[in-house]
C-alpha positions as semicolon CSV with decimal commas, in nm:
position;residue;x (nm);y (nm);z (nm)
1;M;1,726;2,901;-0,894
2;R;1,824;2,882;-1,261
3;T;1,803;3,178;-1,499
4;L;1,824;3,128;-1,877
5;V;1,937;3,409;-2,110
6;T;1,898;3,347;-2,482
7;G;2,095;3,565;-2,722
8;A;2,351;3,595;-2,444
9;A;2,640;3,680;-2,679
10;G;2,456;3,976;-2,832
11;Y;2,465;4,344;-2,750
12;L;2,177;4,325;-2,504
13;G;2,265;3,976;-2,385
14;R;2,617;4,064;-2,274
15;A;2,496;4,370;-2,084
16;L;2,210;4,180;-1,923
17;T;2,444;3,899;-1,818
18;A;2,680;4,149;-1,655
19;A;2,389;4,313;-1,471
20;L;2,258;3,978;-1,348
21;V;2,604;3,881;-1,221
22;E;2,641;4,217;-1,047
23;A;2,303;4,158;-0,882
24;G;2,428;3,826;-0,745
25;T;2,217;3,602;-0,969
26;S;2,333;3,241;-0,951
27;G;2,254;2,949;-1,179
28;L;2,293;3,146;-1,502
29;I;2,250;2,952;-1,827
30;L;2,381;3,151;-2,124
31;S;2,270;3,042;-2,469
32;D;2,361;3,171;-2,814
33;S;2,461;3,045;-3,158
34;I;2,816;3,162;-3,085
35;H;2,996;3,092;-2,760
36;P;2,889;3,356;-2,506
37;A;3,131;3,496;-2,252
38;A;3,066;3,296;-1,937
39;P;3,126;3,456;-1,596
40;A;3,236;3,227;-1,316
41;G;2,955;3,000;-1,205
42;S;2,752;3,036;-1,526
43;E;2,686;2,764;-1,783
44;P;2,738;2,853;-2,151
45;I;2,539;2,641;-2,397
46;T;2,607;2,702;-2,766
47;G;2,371;2,604;-3,046
48;D;2,086;2,696;-3,279
49;I;1,800;2,841;-3,072
50;G;1,557;2,659;-3,301
51;D;1,717;2,318;-3,248
52;P;1,506;2,083;-3,030
53;A;1,826;1,921;-2,900
54;L;1,942;2,259;-2,767
55;H;1,611;2,314;-2,590
56;N;1,644;1,977;-2,420
57;R;1,984;2,083;-2,289
58;L;1,852;2,421;-2,171
59;F;1,572;2,254;-1,976
60;A;1,770;1,950;-1,856
61;E;1,698;2,090;-1,510
62;P;1,407;2,317;-1,412
63;V;1,438;2,680;-1,520
64;D;1,293;2,950;-1,296
65;T;1,343;3,259;-1,514
66;V;1,385;3,304;-1,890
67;F;1,512;3,623;-2,055
68;H;1,442;3,554;-2,422
69;L;1,649;3,801;-2,626
70;A;1,749;3,588;-2,927
71;G;1,608;3,705;-3,260
72;V;1,658;3,771;-3,630
73;V;1,599;4,144;-3,668
74;S;1,405;4,356;-3,915
75;G;1,601;4,361;-4,241
76;A;1,740;4,011;-4,195
77;A;1,394;3,867;-4,128
78;E;1,261;4,038;-4,442
79;A;1,550;3,908;-4,653
80;D;1,518;3,549;-4,525
81;C;1,163;3,464;-4,428
82;S;1,252;3,108;-4,330
83;A;1,534;3,211;-4,095
84;G;1,317;3,477;-3,935
85;K;1,034;3,234;-3,871
86;H;1,273;2,966;-3,745
87;V;1,432;3,189;-3,482
88;N;1,168;3,450;-3,402
89;L;0,856;3,237;-3,401
90;D;0,929;2,863;-3,398
91;A;1,205;2,885;-3,136
92;T;0,990;3,099;-2,906
93;I;0,702;2,854;-2,936
94;A;0,942;2,571;-2,847
95;L;1,069;2,755;-2,540
96;L;0,713;2,819;-2,426
97;E;0,632;2,451;-2,480
98;H;0,920;2,347;-2,256
99;C;0,793;2,587;-1,992
100;R;0,447;2,433;-2,024
101;L;0,579;2,080;-1,984
102;Q;0,788;2,187;-1,685
103;A;0,484;2,340;-1,514
104;E;0,262;2,042;-1,590
105;R;0,520;1,810;-1,434
106;G;0,494;2,010;-1,113
107;G;0,809;2,216;-1,172
108;P;0,836;2,592;-1,131
109;V;0,616;2,824;-1,333
110;A;0,889;3,017;-1,512
111;C;0,895;3,395;-1,522
112;F;0,931;3,448;-1,898
113;I;1,062;3,792;-2,000
114;Y;1,046;3,846;-2,375
115;A;1,229;4,118;-2,569
116;S;0,955;4,236;-2,803
117;S;0,976;4,543;-3,024
118;I;0,795;4,859;-3,125
119;A;0,799;4,694;-3,470
120;V;0,456;4,559;-3,368
121;F;0,334;4,903;-3,480
122;G;0,342;4,916;-3,860
123;M;0,332;5,181;-4,125
124;P;0,176;5,418;-4,178
125;L;0,255;5,491;-3,815
126;P;-0,024;5,667;-3,625
127;S;0,011;6,030;-3,523
128;R;0,002;5,923;-3,158
129;I;0,099;5,604;-2,978
130;D;-0,018;5,526;-2,627
131;D;-0,137;5,225;-2,430
132;T;-0,458;5,204;-2,635
133;T;-0,285;5,192;-2,976
134;A;-0,356;4,862;-3,151
135;P;-0,050;4,683;-3,295
136;A;-0,059;4,642;-3,674
137;P;0,282;4,517;-3,790
138;T;0,389;4,558;-4,153
139;L;0,721;4,368;-4,135
140;S;0,766;3,996;-4,072
141;Y;0,980;4,081;-3,770
142;G;0,696;4,282;-3,617
143;A;0,445;4,010;-3,702
144;H;0,663;3,751;-3,528
145;K;0,693;3,972;-3,221
146;R;0,319;4,033;-3,203
147;A;0,240;3,663;-3,246
148;C;0,475;3,581;-2,958
149;E;0,316;3,849;-2,739
150;L;-0,023;3,683;-2,789
151;L;0,118;3,338;-2,715
152;I;0,276;3,472;-2,395
153;D;-0,062;3,613;-2,290
154;D;-0,227;3,278;-2,354
155;C;0,040;3,069;-2,180
156;T;0,017;3,302;-1,881
157;R;-0,362;3,271;-1,876
158;R;-0,326;2,894;-1,868
159;G;-0,076;2,907;-1,583
160;Y;0,217;2,766;-1,780
161;I;0,435;3,076;-1,735
162;D;0,437;3,415;-1,566
163;G;0,499;3,598;-1,892
164;R;0,572;3,955;-1,986
165;A;0,685;4,116;-2,314
166;L;0,870;4,447;-2,322
167;R;0,851;4,637;-2,650
168;L;1,197;4,784;-2,702
169;S;1,274;5,085;-2,920
170;G;1,609;5,165;-3,082
171;V;1,872;5,075;-2,822
172;V;2,179;5,293;-2,864
173;V;2,468;5,328;-2,906
174;R;2,531;4,988;-3,064
175;P;2,866;4,894;-3,217
176;V;2,882;4,833;-3,591
177;L;2,707;4,499;-3,636
178;P;2,610;4,323;-3,963
179;N;2,284;4,197;-3,811
180;G;2,046;4,339;-4,069
181;A;1,879;4,592;-3,839
182;L;1,723;4,855;-4,066
183;S;1,705;5,094;-3,772
184;G;2,082;5,075;-3,721
185;F;2,111;5,439;-3,827
186;N;1,983;5,532;-3,479
187;S;2,321;5,427;-3,338
188;D;2,529;5,527;-3,641
189;L;2,402;5,885;-3,614
190;I;2,551;5,916;-3,266
191;R;2,853;5,687;-3,284
192;E;3,012;5,792;-3,613
193;P;3,027;6,173;-3,574
194;L;3,154;6,141;-3,215
195;A;3,427;5,906;-3,341
196;G;3,546;6,179;-3,578
197;R;3,400;6,024;-3,893
198;A;3,168;6,182;-4,150
199;Y;2,825;6,024;-4,151
200;T;2,555;6,031;-4,419
201;C;2,220;5,971;-4,253
202;P;1,970;5,763;-4,457
203;V;1,675;5,962;-4,317
204;G;1,623;6,337;-4,325
205;P;1,670;6,587;-4,042
206;D;1,293;6,600;-3,982
207;A;1,269;6,222;-3,938
208;T;1,161;6,115;-3,590
209;I;1,284;5,818;-3,388
210;W;1,243;5,652;-3,049
211;I;1,564;5,565;-2,868
212;A;1,687;5,440;-2,531
213;S;2,032;5,380;-2,389
214;L;2,162;5,031;-2,328
215;Q;2,189;5,102;-1,955
216;R;1,827;5,220;-1,928
217;T;1,704;4,926;-2,134
218;I;1,877;4,672;-1,911
219;A;1,748;4,846;-1,599
220;N;1,396;4,832;-1,740
221;L;1,426;4,463;-1,829
222;L;1,534;4,382;-1,474
223;R;1,260;4,597;-1,324
224;F;1,004;4,437;-1,556
225;A;1,114;4,091;-1,443
226;A;1,063;4,192;-1,079
227;V;0,705;4,320;-1,127
228;E;0,446;4,099;-0,959
229;G;0,237;3,919;-1,220
230;P;-0,103;4,044;-1,102
231;A;0,009;4,404;-1,157
232;L;0,036;4,329;-1,528
233;G;-0,312;4,188;-1,574
234;A;-0,409;3,968;-1,867
235;Q;-0,227;4,161;-2,141
236;R;0,141;4,119;-2,075
237;A;0,295;4,334;-2,351
238;V;0,417;4,679;-2,240
239;T;0,582;4,949;-2,451
240;M;0,906;5,067;-2,289
241;P;0,942;5,442;-2,223
242;S;1,182;5,596;-2,474
243;L;1,303;5,936;-2,590
244;A;1,097;6,049;-2,890
245;V;1,316;6,291;-3,086
246;A;1,373;6,435;-3,433
247;V;1,700;6,354;-3,607
248;R;1,785;6,724;-3,616
249;T;1,743;6,729;-3,237
250;V;1,995;6,446;-3,205
251;V;2,240;6,637;-3,426
252;S;2,197;6,950;-3,213
253;A;2,266;6,747;-2,900
254;L;2,581;6,606;-3,061
255;G;2,695;6,961;-3,122
256;R;2,644;7,053;-2,757
257;V;2,862;6,762;-2,648
258;D;3,120;6,791;-2,928
259;P;3,087;7,109;-3,138
260;A;3,259;6,947;-3,439
261;A;3,037;6,638;-3,441
262;A;2,724;6,804;-3,580
263;A;2,916;6,930;-3,884
264;R;3,009;6,572;-3,975
265;V;2,646;6,474;-4,041
266;G;2,502;6,483;-4,394
267;Y;2,178;6,345;-4,534
268;A;2,075;6,116;-4,819
269;P;1,716;6,018;-4,727
270;Q;1,580;5,684;-4,843
271;A;1,204;5,723;-4,869
272;A;1,107;5,364;-4,786
273;L;1,342;5,347;-4,489
274;E;1,224;5,680;-4,352
275;T;0,859;5,580;-4,387
276;Q;0,909;5,261;-4,184
277;F;1,169;5,376;-3,932
278;G;1,173;5,757;-3,931
279;R;0,812;5,850;-3,863
280;W;0,774;5,760;-3,497
281;P;0,524;6,002;-3,341
282;L;0,659;6,262;-3,103
283;D;0,310;6,253;-2,948
284;C;0,346;5,942;-2,733
285;Q;0,302;5,833;-2,375
286;F;0,403;5,529;-2,175
287;A;0,171;5,556;-1,875
288;R;0,132;5,183;-1,813
289;A;0,506;5,122;-1,817
290;R;0,570;5,413;-1,584
291;T;0,319;5,281;-1,330
292;L;0,528;4,962;-1,327
293;G;0,846;5,155;-1,250
294;L;0,993;5,168;-1,601
295;E;1,152;5,493;-1,718
296;A;1,305;5,661;-2,022
297;D;1,652;5,813;-2,020
298;V;1,674;6,145;-1,836
299;S;1,773;6,338;-2,148
300;L;1,929;6,304;-2,491
301;D;2,238;6,496;-2,377
302;A;2,286;6,258;-2,083
303;L;2,251;5,957;-2,313
304;I;2,519;6,091;-2,548
305;R;2,756;6,188;-2,267
306;N;2,716;5,845;-2,112
307;H;2,815;5,688;-2,445
308;L;3,130;5,896;-2,455
309;E;3,219;5,795;-2,100
310;T;3,161;5,423;-2,148
311;R;3,265;5,351;-2,510
């Protein structure tokens, strides 16, 4: 059995790799544009995820499972349309094509787990989001993610893959990374005050966000991969359960964990940023995901305390 992880050197990729190793997964292929840390027995393959030569190396032998995490995120994809399309759309299509060719040659039908995003929901965000809410992306990043979700549905229908796409929210608490993520304030709001540094939040205290811990996100990805295909039906995109909270609620929780932390937070709201990334409805439900065994973090306080214990 061979398991491919793209974006393996990233924040999610490193954590997923560690979890797969802990679970005893063998035959790991770890791909990224920079050299990923390679546990014993794994195969690191470095290169541009959009390069056909790299794909040939990744599929030199049959691949049973693909965790496709590689991507150019929100702000970076808006700033460089070509780079966003190259990585987010073209590279995903190429991976799916290799899976198709593998299946048509009589090889394994790969389980293809795709890291999608709640960016498939665009602004103005609806007052409620549930399993019936239609995606309507208003950023290139979200459009790329939605296009790939549809392609995964179609490739699954045709029997080329056993696909599934998990729509991730803000995964926290990320380290400081110059990756162009416009929602990076989700992590900054928690990380900086707890590190003893003053933090000026670019959205107001009444802004609302969806967040999930790294540990819960990885657990959900692994659970999602283990779900039997028929349980997912024809539409393979699922929105991951997350904590829906106001920024002021996050600041209050910081104060309960570290009384001085809340006082370190100030505000300088940026209207455009808050409209796109700080208006997530508190009225939300994730019924379909929960029936599949996916869960949100237990509480905001537990998420913050876990960050302090593991940073």
